[in-house]
Short mmCIF file of C-alpha atoms and ligand atoms in Angstrom, two decimals:
data_model
loop_
_atom_site.label_atom_id
_atom_site.label_comp_id
_atom_site.label_asym_id
_atom_site.label_seq_id
_atom_site.Cartn_x
_atom_site.Cartn_y
_atom_site.Cartn_z
CA MET A 1 120.75 94.76 118.79
CA LYS A 2 123.33 96.98 117.10
CA GLU A 3 122.44 100.10 115.13
CA PHE A 4 123.07 98.48 111.75
CA GLN A 5 120.98 95.43 112.66
CA LEU A 6 118.16 97.67 113.79
CA ILE A 7 118.24 99.59 110.51
CA GLU A 8 118.39 96.36 108.54
CA SER A 9 115.48 94.72 110.39
CA PHE A 10 113.06 97.58 110.60
CA PHE A 11 113.92 100.03 107.84
CA THR A 12 116.00 98.72 104.94
CA GLY A 13 113.76 95.70 104.53
CA ARG A 14 110.60 97.66 103.81
CA ALA A 15 112.15 100.74 102.22
CA GLN A 16 110.34 101.13 98.95
CA SER A 17 112.50 101.41 95.89
CA ARG A 18 112.03 104.01 93.22
CA LYS A 19 113.78 104.02 89.88
CA ASP A 20 115.20 107.45 90.61
CA VAL A 21 117.09 106.24 93.71
CA VAL A 22 120.62 105.52 92.45
CA VAL A 23 122.08 104.72 95.88
CA GLY A 24 119.74 104.07 98.83
CA ILE A 25 120.29 103.11 102.47
CA GLY A 26 123.70 101.67 103.28
CA ASP A 27 126.28 104.07 101.92
CA ASP A 28 127.52 107.36 103.33
CA CYS A 29 125.05 109.33 101.24
CA ALA A 30 122.01 108.50 99.18
CA ILE A 31 122.06 109.53 95.52
CA VAL A 32 118.88 110.38 93.64
CA GLN A 33 118.28 111.38 90.05
CA PRO A 34 115.58 114.07 89.77
CA ALA A 35 113.44 114.04 86.63
CA ASP A 36 114.31 116.44 83.81
CA ASN A 37 113.05 119.97 84.32
CA LYS A 38 112.02 119.31 87.87
CA SER A 39 113.17 121.22 90.90
CA ILE A 40 113.38 119.74 94.37
CA ALA A 41 111.22 120.91 97.31
CA ILE A 42 112.76 120.06 100.70
CA SER A 43 111.38 120.32 104.21
CA CYS A 44 111.95 118.76 107.62
CA ASP A 45 109.91 118.41 110.77
CA THR A 46 110.77 116.98 114.18
CA LEU A 47 108.45 115.35 116.69
CA VAL A 48 109.82 115.26 120.26
CA GLU A 49 108.36 113.10 123.03
CA ASN A 50 106.51 115.11 125.69
CA VAL A 51 106.55 118.15 123.39
CA HIS A 52 104.74 116.93 120.26
CA PHE A 53 103.46 113.57 121.46
CA PHE A 54 102.78 111.70 124.70
CA PRO A 55 104.95 108.69 125.64
CA ASP A 56 101.92 106.40 125.28
CA MET A 57 101.09 107.44 121.70
CA PRO A 58 100.71 104.20 119.70
CA ALA A 59 103.98 103.69 117.83
CA ALA A 60 102.27 102.94 114.51
CA ASP A 61 100.37 106.24 114.71
CA LEU A 62 103.58 108.06 115.56
CA GLY A 63 105.34 106.56 112.54
CA TYR A 64 102.39 107.58 110.39
CA LYS A 65 102.19 111.11 111.76
CA SER A 66 105.94 111.73 111.51
CA LEU A 67 105.69 111.42 107.75
CA ALA A 68 102.19 112.92 107.41
CA VAL A 69 103.27 116.27 108.85
CA ASN A 70 106.21 116.38 106.45
CA LEU A 71 104.02 115.46 103.48
CA SER A 72 101.70 118.28 104.45
CA ASP A 73 104.52 120.75 103.84
CA LEU A 74 105.04 119.32 100.35
CA ALA A 75 101.28 119.46 99.78
CA SER A 76 101.13 123.14 100.60
CA MET A 77 103.72 123.85 97.89
CA GLY A 78 102.09 121.50 95.36
CA ALA A 79 105.10 119.18 95.26
CA GLU A 80 105.06 115.45 94.45
CA PRO A 81 106.56 113.35 97.27
CA ALA A 82 109.68 111.37 96.35
CA TRP A 83 112.36 110.65 98.99
CA MET A 84 112.86 110.91 102.73
CA THR A 85 115.53 110.49 105.35
CA LEU A 86 114.76 109.49 108.93
CA ALA A 87 116.74 110.61 111.98
CA LEU A 88 115.60 108.53 114.92
CA THR A 89 116.66 109.13 118.52
CA LEU A 90 115.56 106.42 120.94
CA PRO A 91 116.23 105.79 124.63
CA GLU A 92 116.55 102.04 124.03
CA VAL A 93 116.05 99.42 121.33
CA ASP A 94 112.48 98.23 121.85
CA GLU A 95 111.78 95.81 119.01
CA THR A 96 108.01 95.79 119.45
CA TRP A 97 107.91 99.57 119.39
CA LEU A 98 110.20 99.72 116.34
CA ALA A 99 108.16 97.15 114.42
CA GLU A 100 104.98 99.16 115.01
CA PHE A 101 106.61 102.51 114.32
CA SER A 102 108.07 101.34 111.02
CA SER A 103 104.80 99.71 109.96
CA GLY A 104 102.90 103.00 110.47
CA LEU A 105 105.64 104.91 108.69
CA PHE A 106 105.74 102.59 105.69
CA ASP A 107 101.94 102.45 105.43
CA ILE A 108 101.85 106.12 104.51
CA ALA A 109 105.20 106.07 102.69
CA GLU A 110 103.94 103.38 100.33
CA TYR A 111 100.63 105.13 99.80
CA TYR A 112 102.39 108.29 98.61
CA GLY A 113 105.29 106.55 96.87
CA VAL A 114 107.99 107.92 99.19
CA ALA A 115 111.29 106.01 99.31
CA LEU A 116 113.32 105.95 102.53
CA ILE A 117 116.85 106.61 101.33
CA GLY A 118 118.84 107.06 104.52
CA GLY A 119 118.91 108.40 108.02
CA ASP A 120 120.65 108.33 111.34
CA THR A 121 120.01 106.36 114.52
CA THR A 122 121.12 107.64 117.91
CA ARG A 123 120.44 107.05 121.58
CA GLY A 124 118.72 109.74 123.65
CA PRO A 125 115.27 111.08 124.55
CA ARG A 126 112.80 109.88 121.91
CA SER A 127 112.49 112.11 118.86
CA ILE A 128 111.86 111.67 115.16
CA THR A 129 113.08 113.94 112.39
CA ILE A 130 112.10 113.32 108.81
CA THR A 131 113.48 115.27 105.90
CA ILE A 132 111.15 115.01 102.95
CA ASN A 133 112.03 115.73 99.34
CA GLY A 134 109.51 116.30 96.59
CA GLN A 135 109.57 117.35 92.97
CA LEU A 136 108.02 120.35 91.27
CA PRO A 137 107.65 120.68 87.52
CA ASN A 138 109.40 123.68 86.01
CA ASN A 139 109.79 125.53 89.30
CA ILE A 140 106.05 125.98 89.66
CA GLY A 141 105.36 125.84 93.36
CA LEU A 142 102.70 127.39 95.55
CA THR A 143 104.10 129.87 98.02
CA ARG A 144 102.78 132.02 100.82
CA SER A 145 103.50 135.22 98.99
CA GLY A 146 101.11 135.31 96.04
CA ALA A 147 97.78 136.35 97.61
CA LYS A 148 96.25 139.46 96.00
CA ASN A 149 93.54 141.88 97.05
CA GLY A 150 90.15 140.36 96.10
CA ASP A 151 91.30 136.72 95.99
CA TRP A 152 88.95 134.24 97.65
CA ILE A 153 90.18 132.27 100.67
CA TYR A 154 89.52 128.55 101.00
CA VAL A 155 90.32 125.65 103.30
CA THR A 156 90.24 121.92 102.62
CA GLY A 157 88.46 119.43 104.89
CA THR A 158 87.27 120.44 108.34
CA LEU A 159 89.10 122.32 111.09
CA GLY A 160 89.42 121.77 114.83
CA ASP A 161 89.12 117.97 115.00
CA SER A 162 92.75 117.36 115.85
CA ALA A 163 92.81 119.89 118.69
CA LEU A 164 89.69 118.41 120.26
CA GLY A 165 91.25 114.96 119.78
CA LEU A 166 94.23 116.19 121.79
CA ASP A 167 91.98 117.55 124.55
CA LEU A 168 90.17 114.21 124.70
CA LEU A 169 93.52 112.49 125.22
CA ARG A 170 94.36 115.01 127.95
CA ASN A 171 90.96 114.48 129.63
CA LYS A 172 90.12 118.12 129.05
CA ALA A 173 87.03 117.26 127.03
CA GLU A 174 84.53 114.45 126.59
CA ALA A 175 82.81 112.82 123.63
CA ASN A 176 80.84 109.67 122.91
CA ALA A 177 82.91 106.63 121.94
CA GLU A 178 82.42 106.94 118.19
CA ASP A 179 83.17 110.67 118.02
CA ARG A 180 86.11 110.22 120.37
CA ALA A 181 87.64 107.58 118.10
CA TYR A 182 87.19 109.81 115.03
CA LEU A 183 88.64 112.92 116.68
CA ILE A 184 91.64 111.09 118.14
CA GLN A 185 92.28 109.49 114.77
CA ARG A 186 92.31 112.98 113.20
CA HIS A 187 94.93 113.95 115.78
CA TYR A 188 97.06 110.82 115.38
CA ARG A 189 96.70 110.33 111.62
CA PRO A 190 96.18 113.64 109.85
CA THR A 191 95.60 113.41 106.10
CA PRO A 192 98.18 115.43 104.18
CA ARG A 193 96.42 117.04 101.21
CA VAL A 194 99.07 115.93 98.74
CA LEU A 195 96.92 115.50 95.64
CA ALA A 196 94.85 118.59 96.35
CA GLY A 197 98.07 120.61 96.63
CA GLN A 198 99.27 119.37 93.24
CA SER A 199 95.88 120.16 91.67
CA LEU A 200 96.11 123.69 93.01
CA ARG A 201 99.52 124.34 91.43
CA ASN A 202 98.24 126.35 88.48
CA ILE A 203 95.13 127.65 90.21
CA ALA A 204 95.85 128.99 93.69
CA SER A 205 97.68 132.30 94.15
CA SER A 206 99.07 131.25 97.54
CA ALA A 207 98.88 128.30 99.92
CA ILE A 208 99.98 127.15 103.36
CA ASP A 209 99.23 124.10 105.46
CA ILE A 210 97.46 124.67 108.77
CA SER A 211 99.69 123.33 111.52
CA ASP A 212 99.30 125.93 114.27
CA GLY A 213 95.66 126.90 113.72
CA ILE A 214 94.21 128.96 110.94
CA MET A 215 94.31 132.29 112.81
CA SER A 216 98.00 131.89 113.33
CA ASP A 217 98.93 130.35 109.97
CA ILE A 218 96.97 132.80 107.83
CA GLN A 219 99.13 135.56 109.29
CA HIS A 220 102.13 134.06 107.48
CA VAL A 221 100.28 134.40 104.17
CA LEU A 222 99.13 137.95 104.94
CA LYS A 223 102.64 139.02 105.89
CA ALA A 224 104.37 137.29 102.96
CA SER A 225 101.78 138.63 100.49
CA ASN A 226 101.45 142.06 102.12
CA VAL A 227 97.66 141.89 102.27
CA GLY A 228 94.84 141.59 104.82
CA ALA A 229 91.88 139.23 105.06
CA VAL A 230 88.26 139.07 106.11
CA ILE A 231 87.09 135.67 107.31
CA ASN A 232 83.45 134.83 107.84
CA VAL A 233 83.65 132.39 110.74
CA ASP A 234 80.10 131.16 110.05
CA ASN A 235 81.57 129.45 106.97
CA ILE A 236 84.42 127.65 108.77
CA PRO A 237 83.91 123.93 107.99
CA LEU A 238 83.32 121.84 111.13
CA SER A 239 82.91 118.07 111.34
CA GLU A 240 79.80 116.45 112.83
CA PRO A 241 81.83 114.78 115.62
CA LEU A 242 83.30 118.17 116.61
CA LYS A 243 79.89 119.87 116.57
CA ALA A 244 78.31 117.02 118.53
CA SER A 245 80.96 117.10 121.28
CA VAL A 246 81.29 120.77 122.27
CA SER A 247 79.26 123.99 122.20
CA PRO A 248 79.14 125.98 118.92
CA GLU A 249 81.44 128.63 120.43
CA MET A 250 83.97 126.04 121.55
CA ALA A 251 83.80 124.25 118.21
CA LEU A 252 84.74 127.48 116.43
CA SER A 253 87.55 128.14 118.86
CA TYR A 254 89.00 124.70 118.26
CA ALA A 255 88.73 125.29 114.52
CA LEU A 256 90.28 128.77 114.57
CA THR A 257 93.02 128.37 117.16
CA GLY A 258 93.54 124.65 117.75
CA GLY A 259 96.14 123.55 115.24
CA GLU A 260 97.49 120.28 113.81
CA ASP A 261 94.71 119.96 111.25
CA TYR A 262 97.18 119.75 108.35
CA GLU A 263 94.49 121.02 106.00
CA LEU A 264 95.42 123.51 103.28
CA LEU A 265 94.54 127.19 103.34
CA PHE A 266 94.75 128.73 99.87
CA THR A 267 93.72 131.79 97.89
CA VAL A 268 92.23 131.88 94.39
CA ASN A 269 91.67 134.76 92.01
CA GLU A 270 88.05 135.28 90.87
CA ALA A 271 89.00 134.28 87.30
CA GLN A 272 90.34 130.89 88.46
CA LYS A 273 87.32 129.87 90.54
CA GLY A 274 85.77 127.71 87.81
CA MET A 275 88.99 125.76 87.38
CA LEU A 276 89.15 125.21 91.11
CA GLU A 277 85.86 123.29 91.18
CA VAL A 278 87.08 120.92 88.47
CA ALA A 279 90.58 120.44 89.89
CA LEU A 280 89.53 119.67 93.44
CA ALA A 281 86.56 117.55 92.43
CA GLU A 282 89.11 115.29 90.73
CA SER A 283 91.16 114.91 93.91
CA GLY A 284 87.95 114.23 95.88
CA VAL A 285 88.83 116.71 98.60
CA LYS A 286 86.14 118.88 100.15
CA PHE A 287 86.92 122.60 100.15
CA THR A 288 85.10 125.61 101.56
CA GLN A 289 85.28 129.32 100.80
CA ILE A 290 85.73 131.14 104.10
CA GLY A 291 86.67 134.70 103.23
CA GLN A 292 88.41 137.17 100.98
CA VAL A 293 91.78 138.87 100.74
CA CYS A 294 91.74 142.64 101.24
CA THR A 295 94.27 145.44 101.57
CA GLY A 296 95.63 146.72 104.85
CA GLY A 297 97.47 143.81 106.42
CA GLN A 298 94.88 143.06 109.13
CA LEU A 299 92.92 139.86 109.79
CA LYS A 300 89.23 140.54 110.49
CA LEU A 301 86.88 137.84 111.73
CA LEU A 302 83.15 138.33 111.15
CA SER A 303 80.12 136.40 112.35
CA ASP A 304 76.74 137.57 111.13
CA ASN A 305 78.59 140.61 109.72
CA LYS A 306 79.75 141.63 113.20
CA PRO A 307 83.32 141.45 114.56
CA PHE A 308 84.03 138.08 116.16
CA GLU A 309 86.47 137.12 118.90
CA PRO A 310 87.10 133.38 119.55
CA ILE A 311 87.37 132.00 123.09
CA ASN A 312 91.03 131.55 124.00
CA LEU A 313 91.63 127.83 124.51
CA GLY A 314 95.24 128.46 125.43
CA PHE A 315 96.89 126.18 122.91
CA GLU A 316 100.63 126.65 122.71
CA HIS A 317 102.43 125.69 119.55
CA PHE A 318 106.03 124.66 119.32
CA ASN A 319 106.06 123.27 115.79
P1 LIG B 401 127.42 107.13 108.88
O1 LIG B 401 128.08 106.80 110.16
O2 LIG B 401 128.28 107.06 107.66
O3 LIG B 401 126.62 108.40 108.95
P2 LIG B 401 125.42 105.27 109.71
O4 LIG B 401 126.15 104.12 110.31
O5 LIG B 401 124.81 106.28 110.59
O6 LIG B 401 126.34 105.96 108.62
O7 LIG B 401 124.26 104.70 108.77
C1 LIG B 401 124.52 103.66 107.84
C2 LIG B 401 123.51 103.74 106.75
O8 LIG B 401 122.20 103.53 107.28
C3 LIG B 401 123.45 105.09 106.02
O9 LIG B 401 123.17 104.84 104.68
C4 LIG B 401 122.29 105.79 106.68
O10 LIG B 401 121.71 106.70 105.79
C5 LIG B 401 121.36 104.64 107.00
N1 LIG B 401 120.53 104.87 108.20
C6 LIG B 401 120.93 105.09 109.48
N2 LIG B 401 119.87 105.23 110.30
C7 LIG B 401 118.78 105.08 109.53
C8 LIG B 401 117.38 105.13 109.78
N3 LIG B 401 116.86 105.36 111.01
N4 LIG B 401 116.54 104.97 108.73
C9 LIG B 401 117.03 104.77 107.50
N5 LIG B 401 118.31 104.70 107.19
C10 LIG B 401 119.19 104.87 108.20
MG1 LIG B 402 125.49 108.02 111.62
#
Protein backbone atom coordinates (compact mmCIF):
# COMPACT_ATOMS: atom_id res chain seq x y z
CA MET A 1 0.00 0.00 0.00
CA LYS A 2 1.34 3.42 -0.98
CA GLU A 3 1.37 6.41 1.35
CA PHE A 4 -1.52 8.15 -0.37
CA GLN A 5 -3.64 4.98 -0.33
CA LEU A 6 -2.92 4.52 3.34
CA ILE A 7 -4.00 8.09 4.09
CA GLU A 8 -7.10 7.69 1.96
CA SER A 9 -8.15 4.38 3.56
CA PHE A 10 -7.52 5.11 7.18
CA PHE A 11 -7.58 8.87 7.65
CA THR A 12 -9.30 10.92 4.95
CA GLY A 13 -12.35 8.69 5.02
CA ARG A 14 -13.21 9.32 8.65
CA ALA A 15 -11.79 12.82 9.00
CA GLN A 16 -14.62 14.85 10.43
CA SER A 17 -15.50 17.98 8.56
CA ARG A 18 -16.03 21.32 10.20
CA LYS A 19 -17.45 24.37 8.48
CA ASP A 20 -14.33 26.33 9.36
CA VAL A 21 -12.05 23.97 7.38
CA VAL A 22 -11.65 25.66 3.99
CA VAL A 23 -9.10 23.15 2.63
CA GLY A 24 -8.59 19.82 4.42
CA ILE A 25 -6.43 16.76 3.74
CA GLY A 26 -5.11 16.46 0.20
CA ASP A 27 -3.44 19.75 -0.65
CA ASP A 28 -0.03 21.06 0.35
CA CYS A 29 -1.47 22.93 3.30
CA ALA A 30 -4.76 22.94 5.13
CA ILE A 31 -6.61 26.25 5.37
CA VAL A 32 -8.89 27.06 8.29
CA GLN A 33 -11.02 30.10 9.04
CA PRO A 34 -10.94 30.98 12.76
CA ALA A 35 -14.08 32.55 14.21
CA ASP A 36 -14.19 36.33 14.63
CA ASN A 37 -12.43 37.61 17.72
CA LYS A 38 -10.91 34.27 18.49
CA SER A 39 -7.24 33.56 18.90
CA ILE A 40 -5.64 30.20 18.19
CA ALA A 41 -4.02 28.01 20.87
CA ILE A 42 -1.49 25.54 19.42
CA SER A 43 0.37 22.65 21.00
CA CYS A 44 2.03 19.41 19.93
CA ASP A 45 3.00 16.20 21.68
CA THR A 46 4.88 13.15 20.45
CA LEU A 47 4.55 9.56 21.62
CA VAL A 48 7.54 7.35 20.76
CA GLU A 49 7.48 3.55 20.96
CA ASN A 50 9.55 2.16 23.85
CA VAL A 51 9.76 5.65 25.36
CA HIS A 52 6.11 6.63 25.86
CA PHE A 53 4.39 3.34 25.09
CA PHE A 54 5.18 -0.38 24.85
CA PRO A 55 5.12 -2.11 21.44
CA ASP A 56 2.14 -4.22 22.58
CA MET A 57 -0.06 -1.25 23.55
CA PRO A 58 -3.43 -1.82 21.83
CA ALA A 59 -3.44 0.35 18.71
CA ALA A 60 -6.91 1.78 19.39
CA ASP A 61 -5.79 2.94 22.84
CA LEU A 62 -2.66 4.46 21.33
CA GLY A 63 -4.73 6.38 18.78
CA TYR A 64 -6.98 7.58 21.59
CA LYS A 65 -4.14 8.58 23.89
CA SER A 66 -2.18 10.40 21.16
CA LEU A 67 -5.01 12.88 20.86
CA ALA A 68 -6.03 12.85 24.55
CA VAL A 69 -2.64 14.14 25.70
CA ASN A 70 -2.81 16.95 23.16
CA LEU A 71 -6.37 17.85 24.16
CA SER A 72 -5.19 18.02 27.75
CA ASP A 73 -2.87 20.88 26.81
CA LEU A 74 -5.79 22.77 25.26
CA ALA A 75 -7.86 22.01 28.36
CA SER A 76 -5.28 23.53 30.67
CA MET A 77 -5.48 26.80 28.72
CA GLY A 78 -9.29 26.73 28.49
CA ALA A 79 -9.26 26.44 24.70
CA GLU A 80 -11.96 24.83 22.53
CA PRO A 81 -10.55 22.02 20.35
CA ALA A 82 -10.83 22.57 16.60
CA TRP A 83 -8.21 21.11 14.22
CA MET A 84 -5.31 18.68 14.28
CA THR A 85 -2.52 17.40 12.09
CA LEU A 86 -1.05 13.92 12.46
CA ALA A 87 2.58 13.01 11.74
CA LEU A 88 2.82 9.24 11.74
CA THR A 89 6.09 7.31 11.52
CA LEU A 90 5.66 3.56 11.09
CA PRO A 91 8.10 0.70 10.50
CA GLU A 92 5.70 -0.97 8.04
CA VAL A 93 2.16 -0.69 6.72
CA ASP A 94 0.14 -2.97 8.99
CA GLU A 95 -3.48 -2.54 7.94
CA THR A 96 -4.97 -4.14 11.04
CA TRP A 97 -2.90 -1.91 13.29
CA LEU A 98 -3.79 1.19 11.24
CA ALA A 99 -7.50 0.40 11.27
CA GLU A 100 -7.46 0.09 15.06
CA PHE A 101 -5.24 3.12 15.58
CA SER A 102 -7.45 5.34 13.44
CA SER A 103 -10.62 4.06 15.09
CA GLY A 104 -9.30 4.99 18.56
CA LEU A 105 -8.12 8.34 17.26
CA PHE A 106 -11.42 9.21 15.59
CA ASP A 107 -13.45 8.05 18.60
CA ILE A 108 -12.02 10.85 20.69
CA ALA A 109 -11.70 13.29 17.77
CA GLU A 110 -15.41 13.01 17.06
CA TYR A 111 -16.33 13.32 20.71
CA TYR A 112 -14.50 16.66 20.98
CA GLY A 113 -15.30 17.88 17.46
CA VAL A 114 -11.69 17.88 16.25
CA ALA A 115 -11.15 17.78 12.47
CA LEU A 116 -8.06 16.05 11.06
CA ILE A 117 -6.83 18.51 8.45
CA GLY A 118 -3.48 17.10 7.36
CA GLY A 119 -0.33 15.35 8.37
CA ASP A 120 2.68 13.44 7.20
CA THR A 121 3.40 9.74 6.87
CA THR A 122 6.93 8.37 6.98
CA ARG A 123 8.74 5.10 7.52
CA GLY A 124 10.86 4.58 10.63
CA PRO A 125 10.60 3.56 14.30
CA ARG A 126 6.98 3.96 15.40
CA SER A 127 6.06 7.42 16.66
CA ILE A 128 3.02 9.66 16.61
CA THR A 129 3.03 13.45 16.67
CA ILE A 130 -0.20 15.38 16.80
CA THR A 131 -0.39 19.13 16.54
CA ILE A 132 -3.62 20.37 18.04
CA ASN A 133 -5.23 23.74 17.42
CA GLY A 134 -7.94 25.25 19.57
CA GLN A 135 -9.74 28.54 19.81
CA LEU A 136 -9.90 31.04 22.64
CA PRO A 137 -12.42 33.87 22.81
CA ASN A 138 -10.90 37.33 22.97
CA ASN A 139 -7.44 36.14 23.98
CA ILE A 140 -8.71 34.88 27.33
CA GLY A 141 -6.62 31.85 28.13
CA LEU A 142 -5.51 30.27 31.38
CA THR A 143 -1.78 30.38 31.86
CA ARG A 144 0.71 29.15 34.41
CA SER A 145 1.65 32.63 35.50
CA GLY A 146 -1.41 34.05 37.24
CA ALA A 147 -1.32 32.39 40.69
CA LYS A 148 -1.35 34.89 43.58
CA ASN A 149 -0.55 34.64 47.26
CA GLY A 150 -3.65 33.31 49.07
CA ASP A 151 -5.26 31.62 46.05
CA TRP A 152 -6.66 28.15 46.69
CA ILE A 153 -5.17 25.19 44.82
CA TYR A 154 -7.39 22.53 43.26
CA VAL A 155 -7.12 19.40 41.15
CA THR A 156 -9.74 17.67 39.03
CA GLY A 157 -10.48 13.94 39.25
CA THR A 158 -8.14 11.60 41.10
CA LEU A 159 -4.35 11.30 40.92
CA GLY A 160 -2.00 8.33 40.66
CA ASP A 161 -4.19 5.87 38.75
CA SER A 162 -2.26 6.10 35.51
CA ALA A 163 1.12 5.53 37.16
CA LEU A 164 -0.13 2.46 38.99
CA GLY A 165 -1.69 1.29 35.71
CA LEU A 166 1.77 1.55 34.15
CA ASP A 167 3.34 -0.43 37.00
CA LEU A 168 0.67 -3.13 36.58
CA LEU A 169 1.63 -3.40 32.91
CA ARG A 170 5.29 -3.63 33.90
CA ASN A 171 4.52 -6.32 36.51
CA LYS A 172 5.82 -4.03 39.24
CA ALA A 173 2.51 -4.08 41.09
CA GLU A 174 -0.57 -6.26 41.48
CA ALA A 175 -4.30 -5.63 41.70
CA ASN A 176 -7.51 -7.61 41.45
CA ALA A 177 -8.92 -8.00 37.94
CA GLU A 178 -11.50 -5.23 38.19
CA ASP A 179 -9.13 -2.65 39.70
CA ARG A 180 -6.42 -3.65 37.25
CA ALA A 181 -8.73 -3.03 34.29
CA TYR A 182 -9.74 0.39 35.67
CA LEU A 183 -6.17 1.50 36.40
CA ILE A 184 -4.82 0.35 33.03
CA GLN A 185 -7.71 2.10 31.31
CA ARG A 186 -6.75 5.32 33.14
CA HIS A 187 -3.23 4.87 31.78
CA TYR A 188 -4.28 4.03 28.22
CA ARG A 189 -7.26 6.38 27.91
CA PRO A 190 -6.80 9.47 30.07
CA THR A 191 -9.73 11.89 30.09
CA PRO A 192 -8.66 15.35 28.98
CA ARG A 193 -10.57 17.91 31.07
CA VAL A 194 -11.62 19.95 28.07
CA LEU A 195 -14.96 21.25 29.30
CA ALA A 196 -13.69 21.86 32.82
CA GLY A 197 -10.84 23.93 31.37
CA GLN A 198 -13.26 26.09 29.40
CA SER A 199 -15.46 26.57 32.47
CA LEU A 200 -12.43 27.75 34.42
CA ARG A 201 -11.52 30.43 31.88
CA ASN A 202 -12.96 33.36 33.81
CA ILE A 203 -12.52 31.81 37.25
CA ALA A 204 -9.07 30.28 37.72
CA SER A 205 -6.02 32.51 38.16
CA SER A 206 -3.68 29.87 36.71
CA ALA A 207 -3.85 26.32 35.39
CA ILE A 208 -1.68 23.47 34.13
CA ASP A 209 -2.35 19.88 33.18
CA ILE A 210 -0.64 17.20 35.23
CA SER A 211 1.50 15.13 32.89
CA ASP A 212 4.65 14.52 34.93
CA GLY A 213 3.12 14.26 38.41
CA ILE A 214 1.74 17.04 40.53
CA MET A 215 4.95 17.66 42.51
CA SER A 216 6.80 18.28 39.31
CA ASP A 217 4.10 20.16 37.39
CA ILE A 218 3.14 22.52 40.21
CA GLN A 219 6.72 23.79 40.14
CA HIS A 220 6.05 25.25 36.68
CA VAL A 221 3.15 27.25 38.10
CA LEU A 222 5.15 28.40 41.13
CA LYS A 223 8.05 29.51 38.97
CA ALA A 224 5.91 31.22 36.31
CA SER A 225 3.79 32.96 38.98
CA ASN A 226 6.69 33.67 41.34
CA VAL A 227 4.91 32.19 44.35
CA GLY A 228 5.13 29.19 46.70
CA ALA A 229 2.55 26.64 47.79
CA VAL A 230 1.47 24.56 50.74
CA ILE A 231 -0.22 21.27 49.86
CA ASN A 232 -2.05 19.17 52.40
CA VAL A 233 -1.40 15.67 51.09
CA ASP A 234 -4.24 14.26 53.22
CA ASN A 235 -6.60 16.00 50.78
CA ILE A 236 -5.08 14.58 47.58
CA PRO A 237 -7.96 12.78 45.81
CA LEU A 238 -7.32 9.05 45.36
CA SER A 239 -9.53 6.54 43.56
CA GLU A 240 -10.91 3.45 45.30
CA PRO A 241 -9.03 1.09 42.93
CA LEU A 242 -5.74 2.85 43.76
CA LYS A 243 -6.40 2.74 47.51
CA ALA A 244 -7.45 -0.91 47.33
CA SER A 245 -4.31 -1.99 45.46
CA VAL A 246 -1.39 -0.45 47.37
CA SER A 247 -0.55 0.82 50.86
CA PRO A 248 -1.69 4.36 51.81
CA GLU A 249 1.93 5.59 51.58
CA MET A 250 2.39 4.09 48.13
CA ALA A 251 -0.96 5.43 46.95
CA LEU A 252 0.13 8.96 47.89
CA SER A 253 3.47 8.50 46.18
CA TYR A 254 1.78 7.40 42.97
CA ALA A 255 -0.52 10.40 43.21
CA LEU A 256 2.22 12.95 43.94
CA THR A 257 5.03 11.73 41.70
CA GLY A 258 3.55 9.27 39.20
CA GLY A 259 2.46 11.33 36.23
CA GLU A 260 0.26 10.92 33.14
CA ASP A 261 -2.95 11.67 35.01
CA TYR A 262 -3.86 14.51 32.62
CA GLU A 263 -5.98 16.08 35.34
CA LEU A 264 -5.96 19.86 35.77
CA LEU A 265 -4.22 21.69 38.59
CA PHE A 266 -5.58 25.22 39.00
CA THR A 267 -5.65 28.13 41.41
CA VAL A 268 -8.66 30.26 42.38
CA ASN A 269 -8.88 33.52 44.28
CA GLU A 270 -11.06 33.45 47.44
CA ALA A 271 -13.58 35.80 45.78
CA GLN A 272 -14.10 33.40 42.85
CA LYS A 273 -14.71 30.26 44.92
CA GLY A 274 -18.51 30.47 44.70
CA MET A 275 -18.39 30.71 40.92
CA LEU A 276 -16.12 27.70 40.80
CA GLU A 277 -18.72 25.41 42.40
CA VAL A 278 -21.32 26.42 39.81
CA ALA A 279 -18.99 26.26 36.81
CA LEU A 280 -17.53 22.85 37.53
CA ALA A 281 -20.82 21.35 38.66
CA GLU A 282 -22.05 22.12 35.13
CA SER A 283 -19.17 20.25 33.53
CA GLY A 284 -19.75 17.32 35.92
CA VAL A 285 -16.08 17.08 36.86
CA LYS A 286 -15.07 16.32 40.43
CA PHE A 287 -12.58 18.78 41.91
CA THR A 288 -10.77 18.91 45.24
CA GLN A 289 -9.08 21.71 47.15
CA ILE A 290 -5.61 20.50 48.10
CA GLY A 291 -3.72 23.56 49.30
CA GLN A 292 -3.00 27.25 49.09
CA VAL A 293 -0.61 29.56 47.29
CA CYS A 294 1.86 31.41 49.52
CA THR A 295 4.87 33.66 49.08
CA GLY A 296 8.45 32.47 48.99
CA GLY A 297 8.71 30.21 45.96
CA GLN A 298 8.89 26.91 47.88
CA LEU A 299 6.58 23.88 47.71
CA LYS A 300 5.70 22.53 51.17
CA LEU A 301 3.89 19.23 51.65
CA LEU A 302 2.02 18.71 54.92
CA SER A 303 0.31 15.67 56.40
CA ASP A 304 -1.44 16.11 59.72
CA ASN A 305 0.22 19.57 59.83
CA LYS A 306 3.69 18.00 59.76
CA PRO A 307 6.18 18.10 56.87
CA PHE A 308 5.67 15.17 54.50
CA GLU A 309 8.11 13.41 52.19
CA PRO A 310 6.71 10.94 49.60
CA ILE A 311 8.43 7.61 48.90
CA ASN A 312 10.51 7.90 45.73
CA LEU A 313 9.01 5.54 43.15
CA GLY A 314 11.69 6.44 40.65
CA PHE A 315 9.48 7.50 37.78
CA GLU A 316 11.36 9.18 34.98
CA HIS A 317 9.54 11.54 32.70
CA PHE A 318 10.49 12.31 29.15
CA ASN A 319 7.34 14.09 28.02
P1 LIG B 1 3.53 16.82 0.77
O1 LIG B 1 4.51 15.90 0.15
O2 LIG B 1 3.08 17.96 -0.08
O3 LIG B 1 3.92 17.24 2.16
P2 LIG B 1 2.08 14.44 1.41
O4 LIG B 1 2.18 13.56 0.22
O5 LIG B 1 2.97 14.18 2.57
O6 LIG B 1 2.18 15.96 0.97
O7 LIG B 1 0.59 14.40 1.96
C1 LIG B 1 -0.51 14.56 1.07
C2 LIG B 1 -1.68 15.07 1.85
O8 LIG B 1 -2.06 14.11 2.84
C3 LIG B 1 -1.43 16.38 2.60
O9 LIG B 1 -2.60 17.13 2.57
C4 LIG B 1 -1.13 15.92 4.01
O10 LIG B 1 -1.48 16.91 4.93
C5 LIG B 1 -2.01 14.69 4.13
N1 LIG B 1 -1.46 13.67 5.04
C6 LIG B 1 -0.28 13.00 4.96
N2 LIG B 1 -0.15 12.12 5.98
C7 LIG B 1 -1.27 12.23 6.71
C8 LIG B 1 -1.73 11.61 7.90
N3 LIG B 1 -1.02 10.67 8.56
N4 LIG B 1 -2.93 12.00 8.40
C9 LIG B 1 -3.63 12.95 7.78
N5 LIG B 1 -3.28 13.57 6.67
C10 LIG B 1 -2.09 13.23 6.14
MG1 LIG C 1 4.97 14.68 3.09
